[in-house]
mmCIF file of C-alpha atoms and ligand atoms in Angstrom:
data_model
loop_
_atom_site.group_PDB
_atom_site.id
_atom_site.type_symbol
_atom_site.label_atom_id
_atom_site.label_comp_id
_atom_site.label_asym_id
_atom_site.label_seq_id
_atom_site.Cartn_x
_atom_site.Cartn_y
_atom_site.Cartn_z
ATOM 1 C CA MET A 985 46.494 12.483 -5.290
ATOM 2 C CA SER A 986 43.790 15.074 -5.617
ATOM 3 C CA GLU A 987 41.953 15.253 -8.886
ATOM 4 C CA MET A 988 42.568 19.092 -8.809
ATOM 5 C CA LEU A 989 45.806 20.336 -10.660
ATOM 6 C CA ARG A 990 46.283 22.715 -7.928
ATOM 7 C CA LEU A 991 44.883 22.982 -4.528
ATOM 8 C CA PRO A 992 44.908 26.355 -2.356
ATOM 9 C CA ALA A 993 47.743 26.470 0.439
ATOM 10 C CA GLU A 994 45.194 25.741 3.163
ATOM 11 C CA ALA A 995 44.099 22.670 1.720
ATOM 12 C CA ILE A 996 47.521 21.171 0.763
ATOM 13 C CA TYR A 997 48.819 21.923 4.093
ATOM 14 C CA ALA A 998 45.549 21.350 6.179
ATOM 15 C CA GLY A 999 47.351 18.668 8.469
ATOM 16 C CA GLU A 1000 50.210 21.139 9.314
ATOM 17 C CA LEU A 1001 47.778 23.953 9.949
ATOM 18 C CA ALA A 1002 45.542 21.838 12.265
ATOM 19 C CA ALA A 1003 48.401 20.751 14.113
ATOM 20 C CA LEU A 1004 49.585 24.286 14.791
ATOM 21 C CA ALA A 1005 46.537 25.472 15.654
ATOM 22 C CA ALA A 1006 45.695 22.647 18.225
ATOM 23 C CA GLY A 1007 49.254 23.454 19.950
ATOM 24 C CA ASP A 1008 49.085 27.040 19.556
ATOM 25 C CA ALA A 1009 48.626 28.954 23.041
ATOM 26 C CA ASP A 1010 50.137 32.130 22.156
ATOM 27 C CA ARG A 1011 47.988 35.393 22.103
ATOM 28 C CA ARG A 1012 46.237 35.622 18.567
ATOM 29 C CA PRO A 1013 45.189 39.152 16.992
ATOM 30 C CA SER A 1014 41.454 38.940 16.761
ATOM 31 C CA GLY A 1015 40.144 37.206 13.843
ATOM 32 C CA TRP A 1016 43.327 35.306 13.232
ATOM 33 C CA ALA A 1017 43.582 31.435 12.759
ATOM 34 C CA LEU A 1018 47.026 31.289 14.464
ATOM 35 C CA SER A 1019 49.258 33.617 16.696
ATOM 36 C CA PRO A 1020 52.002 35.387 14.695
ATOM 37 C CA LYS A 1021 54.838 33.279 16.112
ATOM 38 C CA VAL A 1022 53.207 29.966 14.845
ATOM 39 C CA VAL A 1023 52.422 31.595 11.589
ATOM 40 C CA VAL A 1024 56.236 32.272 11.180
ATOM 41 C CA THR A 1025 56.599 28.636 12.077
ATOM 42 C CA TYR A 1026 54.322 27.430 9.510
ATOM 43 C CA LEU A 1027 56.294 29.746 6.730
ATOM 44 C CA MET A 1028 59.915 28.920 7.950
ATOM 45 C CA GLY A 1029 59.339 25.494 9.027
ATOM 46 C CA GLY A 1030 59.727 23.676 12.178
ATOM 47 C CA THR A 1031 57.823 21.332 14.474
ATOM 48 C CA ALA A 1032 54.177 21.732 15.732
ATOM 49 C CA ALA A 1033 53.686 21.042 19.324
ATOM 50 C CA ASP A 1034 52.597 17.526 18.934
ATOM 51 C CA GLY A 1035 55.653 16.781 16.873
ATOM 52 C CA THR A 1036 54.055 16.818 13.218
ATOM 53 C CA PRO A 1037 56.888 18.320 11.042
ATOM 54 C CA VAL A 1038 56.130 21.541 9.494
ATOM 55 C CA THR A 1039 57.841 21.860 5.982
ATOM 56 C CA PRO A 1040 59.577 25.182 5.285
ATOM 57 C CA LYS A 1041 57.515 27.256 2.525
ATOM 58 C CA TYR A 1042 59.934 30.144 2.166
ATOM 59 C CA VAL A 1043 63.728 29.768 2.441
ATOM 60 C CA GLY A 1044 65.582 32.862 3.483
ATOM 61 C CA ASP A 1045 65.672 35.779 5.883
ATOM 62 C CA ARG A 1046 63.277 34.681 9.209
ATOM 63 C CA ARG A 1047 63.106 38.732 10.006
ATOM 64 C CA LEU A 1048 61.665 39.354 6.749
ATOM 65 C CA ILE A 1049 58.628 36.974 7.264
ATOM 66 C CA GLU A 1050 58.485 38.370 10.996
ATOM 67 C CA THR A 1051 58.356 41.728 9.820
ATOM 68 C CA ALA A 1052 55.538 40.775 7.004
ATOM 69 C CA VAL A 1053 53.669 39.011 9.779
ATOM 70 C CA ALA A 1054 53.754 41.845 12.378
ATOM 71 C CA THR A 1055 52.590 44.275 9.707
ATOM 72 C CA LEU A 1056 49.416 42.330 9.257
ATOM 73 C CA ALA A 1057 48.486 42.596 12.734
ATOM 74 C CA THR A 1058 48.588 46.305 12.498
ATOM 75 C CA ASP A 1059 46.387 48.660 10.713
ATOM 76 C CA ARG A 1060 48.930 48.986 7.895
ATOM 77 C CA ALA A 1061 48.764 46.852 4.998
ATOM 78 C CA LEU A 1062 51.759 44.824 3.833
ATOM 79 C CA LEU A 1063 53.330 45.190 0.060
ATOM 80 C CA LEU A 1064 55.610 42.493 -0.832
ATOM 81 C CA LEU A 1065 58.234 43.852 -3.486
ATOM 82 C CA GLY A 1066 60.820 42.215 -5.569
ATOM 83 C CA VAL A 1067 62.082 41.212 -8.783
ATOM 84 C CA PRO A 1068 60.052 38.400 -10.814
ATOM 85 C CA GLY A 1069 60.469 35.111 -9.175
ATOM 86 C CA THR A 1070 61.304 35.938 -5.753
ATOM 87 C CA ALA A 1071 58.534 34.156 -4.002
ATOM 88 C CA LYS A 1072 56.165 36.983 -3.498
ATOM 89 C CA SER A 1073 53.000 35.464 -4.469
ATOM 90 C CA TRP A 1074 53.911 32.410 -2.920
ATOM 91 C CA VAL A 1075 54.641 33.938 0.265
ATOM 92 C CA SER A 1076 51.486 35.943 -0.134
ATOM 93 C CA GLU A 1077 49.350 32.831 -0.604
ATOM 94 C CA HIS A 1078 50.992 31.099 2.507
ATOM 95 C CA LEU A 1079 50.496 34.302 4.767
ATOM 96 C CA ALA A 1080 46.701 33.950 3.947
ATOM 97 C CA ALA A 1081 46.588 30.429 4.424
ATOM 98 C CA ALA A 1082 48.188 30.680 8.110
ATOM 99 C CA VAL A 1083 46.761 34.141 8.850
ATOM 100 C CA ALA A 1084 43.403 33.602 7.572
ATOM 101 C CA GLY A 1085 43.130 30.247 6.863
ATOM 102 C CA ASP A 1086 41.888 31.119 3.140
ATOM 103 C CA SER A 1087 44.123 32.269 0.571
ATOM 104 C CA THR A 1088 41.629 32.435 -2.166
ATOM 105 C CA MET A 1089 40.659 36.089 -1.899
ATOM 106 C CA VAL A 1090 42.643 37.142 -4.816
ATOM 107 C CA ILE A 1091 42.434 40.204 -7.298
ATOM 108 C CA GLN A 1092 44.968 40.048 -10.179
ATOM 109 C CA CYS A 1093 45.627 43.478 -10.931
ATOM 110 C CA THR A 1094 46.326 44.348 -14.702
ATOM 111 C CA ALA A 1095 45.987 47.816 -16.728
ATOM 112 C CA GLY A 1096 42.350 46.826 -17.445
ATOM 113 C CA THR A 1097 41.126 46.538 -13.746
ATOM 114 C CA ASP A 1098 38.521 49.032 -12.932
ATOM 115 C CA GLU A 1099 37.000 50.106 -9.648
ATOM 116 C CA ASN A 1100 34.246 47.516 -10.091
ATOM 117 C CA GLN A 1101 36.839 44.665 -9.651
ATOM 118 C CA VAL A 1102 38.061 46.205 -6.682
ATOM 119 C CA ARG A 1103 34.893 47.459 -5.021
ATOM 120 C CA TYR A 1104 31.716 45.792 -6.245
ATOM 121 C CA GLY A 1105 29.772 45.133 -9.197
ATOM 122 C CA TRP A 1106 26.277 44.694 -10.126
ATOM 123 C CA ASN A 1107 24.083 41.997 -11.513
ATOM 124 C CA TYR A 1108 22.559 43.887 -14.119
ATOM 125 C CA ALA A 1109 19.402 41.666 -14.824
ATOM 126 C CA GLN A 1110 18.717 42.058 -11.040
ATOM 127 C CA LEU A 1111 19.741 45.561 -11.270
ATOM 128 C CA LEU A 1112 17.064 46.382 -14.100
ATOM 129 C CA ALA A 1113 14.360 44.162 -12.540
ATOM 130 C CA HIS A 1114 14.489 45.174 -8.993
ATOM 131 C CA GLY A 1115 16.421 48.176 -8.691
ATOM 132 C CA PRO A 1116 19.673 48.511 -6.703
ATOM 133 C CA SER A 1117 19.705 46.145 -3.651
ATOM 134 C CA ARG A 1118 22.118 43.984 -1.800
ATOM 135 C CA GLU A 1119 21.004 41.101 -3.829
ATOM 136 C CA ALA A 1120 21.745 42.668 -6.957
ATOM 137 C CA LEU A 1121 25.533 43.697 -5.779
ATOM 138 C CA VAL A 1122 28.071 41.531 -6.864
ATOM 139 C CA ALA A 1123 30.845 41.267 -3.997
ATOM 140 C CA THR A 1124 34.281 41.397 -5.118
ATOM 141 C CA PRO A 1125 36.877 39.387 -3.112
ATOM 142 C CA MET A 1126 37.928 42.585 -1.261
ATOM 143 C CA MET A 1127 34.233 43.178 -0.245
ATOM 144 C CA ARG A 1128 34.142 39.408 1.025
ATOM 145 C CA ALA A 1129 37.597 39.765 2.995
ATOM 146 C CA MET A 1130 36.071 42.838 4.480
ATOM 147 C CA GLU A 1131 32.823 41.248 5.656
ATOM 148 C CA SER A 1132 34.435 38.024 6.798
ATOM 149 C CA GLY A 1133 37.513 39.403 8.490
ATOM 150 C CA LYS A 1134 40.030 37.757 6.176
ATOM 151 C CA LEU A 1135 43.047 38.647 4.149
ATOM 152 C CA CYS A 1136 42.583 40.144 0.385
ATOM 153 C CA ARG A 1137 45.399 39.670 -1.900
ATOM 154 C CA LEU A 1138 46.149 41.824 -4.477
ATOM 155 C CA GLU A 1139 48.738 40.453 -7.156
ATOM 156 C CA GLU A 1140 50.939 42.645 -8.984
ATOM 157 C CA LEU A 1141 49.282 46.064 -7.632
ATOM 158 C CA THR A 1142 51.256 48.390 -9.563
ATOM 159 C CA ARG A 1143 49.939 47.041 -12.971
ATOM 160 C CA MET A 1144 46.691 48.637 -12.525
ATOM 161 C CA GLY A 1145 45.963 52.420 -12.793
ATOM 162 C CA SER A 1146 46.840 54.908 -10.385
ATOM 163 C CA ASP A 1147 43.014 56.149 -10.180
ATOM 164 C CA VAL A 1148 41.942 52.843 -9.408
ATOM 165 C CA GLN A 1149 44.588 52.000 -6.788
ATOM 166 C CA ASP A 1150 43.437 54.903 -4.879
ATOM 167 C CA THR A 1151 40.334 53.503 -4.134
ATOM 168 C CA LEU A 1152 42.105 51.462 -1.645
ATOM 169 C CA ILE A 1153 42.703 54.359 0.260
ATOM 170 C CA THR A 1154 39.379 54.768 1.909
ATOM 171 C CA VAL A 1155 39.377 51.011 2.457
ATOM 172 C CA LEU A 1156 42.700 51.100 4.198
ATOM 173 C CA SER A 1157 42.342 54.261 6.339
ATOM 174 C CA GLU A 1158 38.529 54.028 7.290
ATOM 175 C CA LYS A 1159 38.269 50.000 7.043
ATOM 176 C CA MET A 1160 35.126 50.649 5.176
ATOM 177 C CA MET A 1161 33.700 50.627 1.651
ATOM 178 C CA PRO A 1162 31.013 53.348 0.922
ATOM 179 C CA ILE A 1163 27.956 51.846 -1.255
ATOM 180 C CA PRO A 1164 26.509 55.167 -2.181
ATOM 181 C CA GLU A 1165 23.791 53.665 -4.360
ATOM 182 C CA LEU A 1166 22.530 51.725 -1.389
ATOM 183 C CA ASN A 1167 23.201 54.615 1.031
ATOM 184 C CA SER A 1168 25.027 52.117 3.125
ATOM 185 C CA ALA A 1169 28.588 51.018 3.628
ATOM 186 C CA VAL A 1170 30.263 47.602 4.365
ATOM 187 C CA TYR A 1171 32.507 47.900 7.695
ATOM 188 C CA ALA A 1172 35.791 45.331 7.583
ATOM 189 C CA ARG A 1173 35.399 42.870 10.430
ATOM 190 C CA ARG A 1174 38.407 42.325 12.652
ATOM 191 C CA GLY A 1175 41.309 40.254 11.176
ATOM 192 C CA PHE A 1176 40.627 42.135 7.422
ATOM 193 C CA ASN A 1177 44.009 43.334 5.936
ATOM 194 C CA ILE A 1178 45.630 43.368 2.655
ATOM 195 C CA ILE A 1179 48.526 41.830 1.061
ATOM 196 C CA ALA A 1180 49.954 43.260 -2.188
ATOM 197 C CA THR A 1181 52.591 41.935 -4.503
ATOM 198 C CA ALA A 1182 54.427 44.076 -6.971
ATOM 199 C CA ASN A 1183 57.412 43.746 -8.678
ATOM 200 C CA ASN A 1184 60.197 46.514 -9.332
ATOM 201 C CA ARG A 1185 61.521 45.487 -12.393
ATOM 202 C CA ASP A 1186 58.731 45.351 -15.115
ATOM 203 C CA LYS A 1187 57.905 48.400 -17.451
ATOM 204 C CA GLY A 1188 54.744 50.134 -17.596
ATOM 205 C CA VAL A 1189 54.070 50.232 -14.074
ATOM 206 C CA ASN A 1190 52.096 52.854 -11.905
ATOM 207 C CA GLU A 1191 53.835 54.046 -8.976
ATOM 208 C CA LEU A 1192 51.612 53.968 -5.918
ATOM 209 C CA SER A 1193 50.647 57.705 -4.823
ATOM 210 C CA SER A 1194 52.500 58.755 -1.908
ATOM 211 C CA ALA A 1195 49.003 58.610 -0.122
ATOM 212 C CA LEU A 1196 48.825 54.878 -0.726
ATOM 213 C CA LYS A 1197 52.274 54.350 -0.165
ATOM 214 C CA ARG A 1198 51.953 55.690 3.379
ATOM 215 C CA ARG A 1199 49.488 52.987 4.139
ATOM 216 C CA PHE A 1200 51.776 50.016 3.068
ATOM 217 C CA ASN A 1201 54.509 48.774 4.747
ATOM 218 C CA VAL A 1202 56.942 47.311 2.439
ATOM 219 C CA VAL A 1203 58.696 44.060 2.533
ATOM 220 C CA VAL A 1204 61.427 43.422 0.005
ATOM 221 C CA LEU A 1205 61.904 39.848 -1.012
ATOM 222 C CA PRO A 1206 65.722 39.621 -2.307
ATOM 223 C CA LEU A 1207 67.274 37.020 -4.700
ATOM 224 C CA PRO A 1208 68.876 34.292 -2.809
ATOM 225 C CA ASP A 1209 72.434 35.460 -1.487
ATOM 226 C CA SER A 1210 74.415 32.425 -2.151
ATOM 227 C CA ALA A 1211 74.517 29.787 -4.738
ATOM 228 C CA GLU A 1212 73.816 26.749 -2.100
ATOM 229 C CA GLU A 1213 70.726 28.592 -0.829
ATOM 230 C CA GLU A 1214 69.526 28.942 -4.355
ATOM 231 C CA VAL A 1215 70.131 25.202 -5.137
ATOM 232 C CA ALA A 1216 68.445 24.302 -1.776
ATOM 233 C CA ILE A 1217 65.282 26.361 -2.773
ATOM 234 C CA ILE A 1218 65.055 24.773 -6.074
ATOM 235 C CA VAL A 1219 65.838 21.288 -5.190
ATOM 236 C CA LYS A 1220 62.861 21.448 -2.719
ATOM 237 C CA ARG A 1221 60.372 23.120 -4.920
ATOM 238 C CA VAL A 1222 61.361 20.668 -7.868
ATOM 239 C CA GLY A 1223 60.872 17.741 -5.644
ATOM 240 C CA GLU A 1224 57.588 19.044 -4.656
ATOM 241 C CA MET A 1225 56.339 19.964 -8.147
ATOM 242 C CA ALA A 1226 57.343 16.639 -9.635
ATOM 243 C CA GLN A 1227 55.708 14.846 -7.045
ATOM 244 C CA SER A 1228 52.303 16.812 -7.383
ATOM 245 C CA LEU A 1229 52.600 16.453 -11.551
ATOM 246 C CA ASP A 1230 53.170 12.601 -10.974
ATOM 247 C CA LEU A 1231 56.584 12.531 -12.249
ATOM 248 C CA PRO A 1232 59.373 10.392 -11.247
ATOM 249 C CA GLU A 1233 62.137 12.440 -9.629
ATOM 250 C CA PRO A 1234 65.500 11.484 -11.592
ATOM 251 C CA ARG A 1235 68.655 10.644 -9.049
ATOM 252 C CA ASN A 1236 70.967 13.420 -10.316
ATOM 253 C CA VAL A 1237 68.388 16.374 -9.957
ATOM 254 C CA ALA A 1238 70.474 18.005 -7.212
ATOM 255 C CA GLU A 1239 73.672 17.761 -9.510
ATOM 256 C CA GLU A 1240 71.878 19.325 -12.441
ATOM 257 C CA VAL A 1241 70.479 21.933 -10.370
ATOM 258 C CA ALA A 1242 73.838 22.893 -8.967
ATOM 259 C CA ARG A 1243 75.321 23.245 -12.691
ATOM 260 C CA VAL A 1244 72.090 25.074 -13.901
ATOM 261 C CA VAL A 1245 72.319 27.590 -11.075
ATOM 262 C CA ALA A 1246 75.915 28.215 -11.489
ATOM 263 C CA ILE A 1247 75.314 29.227 -15.238
ATOM 264 C CA PHE A 1248 72.337 31.372 -14.314
ATOM 265 C CA ARG A 1249 73.972 33.242 -11.567
ATOM 266 C CA GLU A 1250 76.748 34.120 -13.628
ATOM 267 C CA LEU A 1251 74.474 35.389 -16.352
ATOM 268 C CA ARG A 1252 72.432 37.295 -13.930
ATOM 269 C CA ALA A 1253 75.345 38.640 -12.228
ATOM 270 C CA GLY A 1254 77.131 40.088 -15.317
ATOM 271 C CA SER A 1255 80.349 38.187 -14.113
ATOM 272 C CA THR A 1256 81.816 34.898 -13.376
ATOM 273 C CA GLU A 1257 81.578 33.608 -9.787
ATOM 274 C CA ASP A 1258 85.292 34.238 -9.284
ATOM 275 C CA GLY A 1259 84.943 37.975 -10.379
ATOM 276 C CA LYS A 1260 87.555 37.652 -13.230
ATOM 277 C CA VAL A 1261 85.338 38.114 -16.393
ATOM 278 C CA ALA A 1262 82.835 40.563 -16.781
ATOM 279 C CA LEU A 1263 79.824 39.394 -18.930
ATOM 280 C CA LYS A 1264 76.708 40.807 -20.569
ATOM 281 C CA SER A 1265 73.374 40.030 -18.563
ATOM 282 C CA PRO A 1266 70.478 38.624 -20.764
ATOM 283 C CA SER A 1267 67.109 40.899 -20.831
ATOM 284 C CA GLY A 1268 65.087 38.503 -18.869
ATOM 285 C CA GLY A 1269 65.132 37.983 -15.272
ATOM 286 C CA LEU A 1270 66.733 34.539 -14.873
ATOM 287 C CA SER A 1271 65.194 34.095 -11.194
ATOM 288 C CA THR A 1272 65.069 31.061 -9.120
ATOM 289 C CA ALA A 1273 61.652 30.527 -10.365
ATOM 290 C CA GLU A 1274 63.104 30.579 -13.865
ATOM 291 C CA ALA A 1275 65.522 27.804 -12.887
ATOM 292 C CA ILE A 1276 62.741 25.780 -11.388
ATOM 293 C CA GLY A 1277 60.629 25.991 -14.503
ATOM 294 C CA VAL A 1278 63.888 24.677 -16.575
ATOM 295 C CA MET A 1279 64.076 21.654 -14.160
ATOM 296 C CA VAL A 1280 60.627 20.812 -14.171
ATOM 297 C CA GLY A 1281 60.490 21.109 -17.926
ATOM 298 C CA GLY A 1282 63.647 18.931 -18.087
ATOM 299 C CA ILE A 1283 62.013 16.234 -15.792
ATOM 300 C CA SER A 1284 59.137 16.050 -17.985
ATOM 301 C CA GLN A 1285 61.042 15.768 -21.124
ATOM 302 C CA ALA A 1286 63.557 13.177 -19.505
ATOM 303 C CA THR A 1287 60.608 11.007 -18.194
ATOM 304 C CA PHE A 1288 58.529 11.017 -21.658
ATOM 305 C CA PHE A 1289 61.409 11.271 -24.162
ATOM 306 C CA ASN A 1290 64.492 10.082 -22.347
ATOM 307 C CA ASP A 1291 63.861 6.983 -20.316
ATOM 308 C CA GLY A 1292 63.806 9.099 -17.142
ATOM 309 C CA ARG A 1293 67.480 10.059 -17.548
ATOM 310 C CA LEU A 1294 67.919 13.753 -16.897
ATOM 311 C CA THR A 1295 70.756 14.980 -19.009
ATOM 312 C CA PRO A 1296 72.224 18.521 -20.112
ATOM 313 C CA GLY A 1297 70.680 17.514 -23.434
ATOM 314 C CA THR A 1298 67.230 17.320 -22.165
ATOM 315 C CA LEU A 1299 67.447 20.626 -20.255
ATOM 316 C CA ALA A 1300 69.566 22.952 -22.928
ATOM 317 C CA ALA A 1301 66.258 23.467 -24.845
ATOM 318 C CA THR A 1302 64.376 24.693 -21.759
ATOM 319 C CA MET A 1303 67.581 26.729 -20.515
ATOM 320 C CA ILE A 1304 67.893 28.544 -23.810
ATOM 321 C CA GLY A 1305 64.003 29.321 -23.696
ATOM 322 C CA ALA A 1306 64.784 30.742 -20.200
ATOM 323 C CA VAL A 1307 67.863 33.029 -21.363
ATOM 324 C CA VAL A 1308 66.802 34.002 -24.784
ATOM 325 C CA LYS A 1309 63.687 36.435 -24.293
ATOM 326 C CA ASP A 1310 64.943 38.626 -26.939
ATOM 327 C CA PRO A 1311 66.085 36.551 -29.904
ATOM 328 C CA VAL A 1312 68.709 38.710 -31.322
ATOM 329 C CA GLN A 1313 70.459 40.379 -28.174
ATOM 330 C CA ASP A 1314 70.047 37.450 -25.748
ATOM 331 C CA LYS A 1315 71.358 34.971 -28.461
ATOM 332 C CA ALA A 1316 74.491 37.146 -28.549
ATOM 333 C CA VAL A 1317 74.851 37.330 -25.077
ATOM 334 C CA LEU A 1318 74.603 33.383 -24.287
ATOM 335 C CA GLY A 1319 76.930 32.770 -27.343
ATOM 336 C CA GLU A 1320 79.313 34.925 -25.904
ATOM 337 C CA TYR A 1321 79.262 33.239 -22.410
ATOM 338 C CA LEU A 1322 79.478 29.909 -23.860
ATOM 339 C CA GLU A 1323 82.798 30.699 -26.059
ATOM 340 C CA THR A 1324 84.366 32.810 -23.254
ATOM 341 C CA VAL A 1325 83.550 30.940 -20.093
ATOM 342 C CA LEU A 1326 81.634 27.767 -20.420
ATOM 343 C CA LYS A 1327 83.917 26.270 -23.334
ATOM 344 C CA LYS A 1328 86.962 26.156 -20.941
ATOM 345 C CA ARG A 1329 85.339 25.119 -17.657
ATOM 346 C CA ARG A 1330 85.985 21.694 -16.227
ATOM 347 C CA GLY A 1331 82.761 19.596 -15.549
ATOM 348 C CA PHE A 1332 80.410 21.922 -17.856
ATOM 349 C CA GLU A 1333 81.623 20.067 -21.123
ATOM 350 C CA ASP A 1334 78.334 18.585 -21.717
ATOM 351 C CA TYR A 1335 76.406 21.967 -21.165
ATOM 352 C CA TYR A 1336 78.801 23.632 -23.617
ATOM 353 C CA ALA A 1337 78.215 20.963 -26.099
ATOM 354 C CA SER A 1338 74.274 20.779 -25.990
ATOM 355 C CA LEU A 1339 73.925 24.799 -25.525
ATOM 356 C CA SER A 1340 76.095 25.459 -28.630
ATOM 357 C CA GLU A 1341 74.338 22.960 -30.369
ATOM 358 C CA LEU A 1342 70.850 24.436 -30.147
ATOM 359 C CA ILE A 1343 71.679 27.994 -30.147
HETATM 360 N N1 ATP B 347 63.283 32.055 -1.047
HETATM 361 C C1 ATP B 347 62.321 31.272 -1.807
HETATM 362 N N2 ATP B 347 61.732 30.373 -0.848
HETATM 363 C C2 ATP B 347 61.099 29.366 -1.419
HETATM 364 N N3 ATP B 347 60.605 29.377 -2.652
HETATM 365 C C3 ATP B 347 60.918 30.245 -3.544
HETATM 366 C C4 ATP B 347 61.991 31.253 -3.094
HETATM 367 N N4 ATP B 347 62.316 31.905 -4.002
HETATM 368 C C5 ATP B 347 61.361 31.421 -4.972
HETATM 369 N N5 ATP B 347 60.792 30.420 -4.644
HETATM 370 C C6 ATP B 347 60.025 29.599 -5.529
HETATM 371 O O1 ATP B 347 59.643 30.209 -6.710
HETATM 372 C C7 ATP B 347 58.496 30.115 -7.393
HETATM 373 C C8 ATP B 347 58.058 31.394 -7.804
HETATM 374 O O2 ATP B 347 57.639 32.250 -7.090
HETATM 375 P P1 ATP B 347 56.490 33.261 -7.273
HETATM 376 O O3 ATP B 347 55.343 33.022 -8.249
HETATM 377 O O4 ATP B 347 55.752 33.777 -5.782
HETATM 378 O O5 ATP B 347 57.315 34.417 -7.650
HETATM 379 P P2 ATP B 347 56.818 36.052 -7.559
HETATM 380 O O6 ATP B 347 57.828 36.814 -6.862
HETATM 381 O O7 ATP B 347 55.272 36.356 -7.194
HETATM 382 O O8 ATP B 347 57.055 36.498 -9.209
HETATM 383 P P3 ATP B 347 56.061 37.462 -10.238
HETATM 384 O O9 ATP B 347 56.930 38.979 -10.079
HETATM 385 O O10 ATP B 347 56.873 37.049 -11.567
HETATM 386 O O11 ATP B 347 55.066 37.332 -10.017
HETATM 387 C C9 ATP B 347 57.600 29.242 -6.183
HETATM 388 O O12 ATP B 347 57.666 28.104 -7.010
HETATM 389 C C10 ATP B 347 58.228 29.672 -5.042
HETATM 390 O O13 ATP B 347 58.344 28.535 -4.426
HETATM 391 MG MG1 MG B 348 53.960 36.611 -8.677
#
């Protein structure tokens, strides 16, 4: 096991990427580490030419990933849009790992992000001592991606101010970044492009200007269609995460995931699975990612405090944490759900008991 808490995708899946590259005879866009078809195989899973199994990274519609990969081979940038927890950052990291062999050039956009974090900054000691020079310039991940012909990832693009977002227009349309202080510019090498993520649920975001929108192709990542699909994603990711955290995986994980997902999906949809009872939805998102968090938290608790047994009792506290984001409103929503739906449902008696005890 690595000493690092978490390695980048290209390090974790180095074996898969090398096997895929070795057997990749298809045409590659210049600057790409793999051909577009093989990038899709890396994301969706399959086998490499030498028989090495490739694990699926994204579980969902293959066409979405094909569109995303095809976009990156054009002069338009890619924007992955969706509600929280739909694997936008996850897909963006794996796309960068497969296309450029490097997923580490990331800019986290916040309300406090300014132009210098997108374009370049200065080492002020150098600047004062020797004046503006290339040595005094501090390159951002964007600048390094341009210079090396790789992908730059912008996380939560719409969180930064519109004026700062618009600095991307020159980069995207002219593929260069002017440095007026040095009377020069950085020109992007072939292979450079941008993958941005944004979620369309948060408040306080800054809409993209239409000039910028036009330079992005938008791919919307949806919530999983069916409960089965969602359970499969969660079981797979929980297994991987438990392994990387060195937690033994209890035998009944799949069973409990199915029950937690059944509860989360009904609360999220605002009605019971059979459509007969209308419910109120809690204020939080209750996404797939949230369910993964609940399960991993439950496994940790089971390991250290419950002799490794994963029970509704060990999951209840984290489930309440996921559902109740607003202490007053959401508590009422959950209470009503417990009394009107879960109390009478067969197979959920232990969840009803554990949740109503804690709420
Ligand atoms: N369809 C899916 N396929 C594979 N993994 C998924 C899928 N949906 C969610 N996940 C898992 O959910 C977790 C969270 O995903 P991620 O952090 O990428 O979400 P996000 O869309 O970036 O959310 P946010 O908007 O909050 O940043 C990841 O571990 C990811 O593996
Ligand atoms: Mg994200």
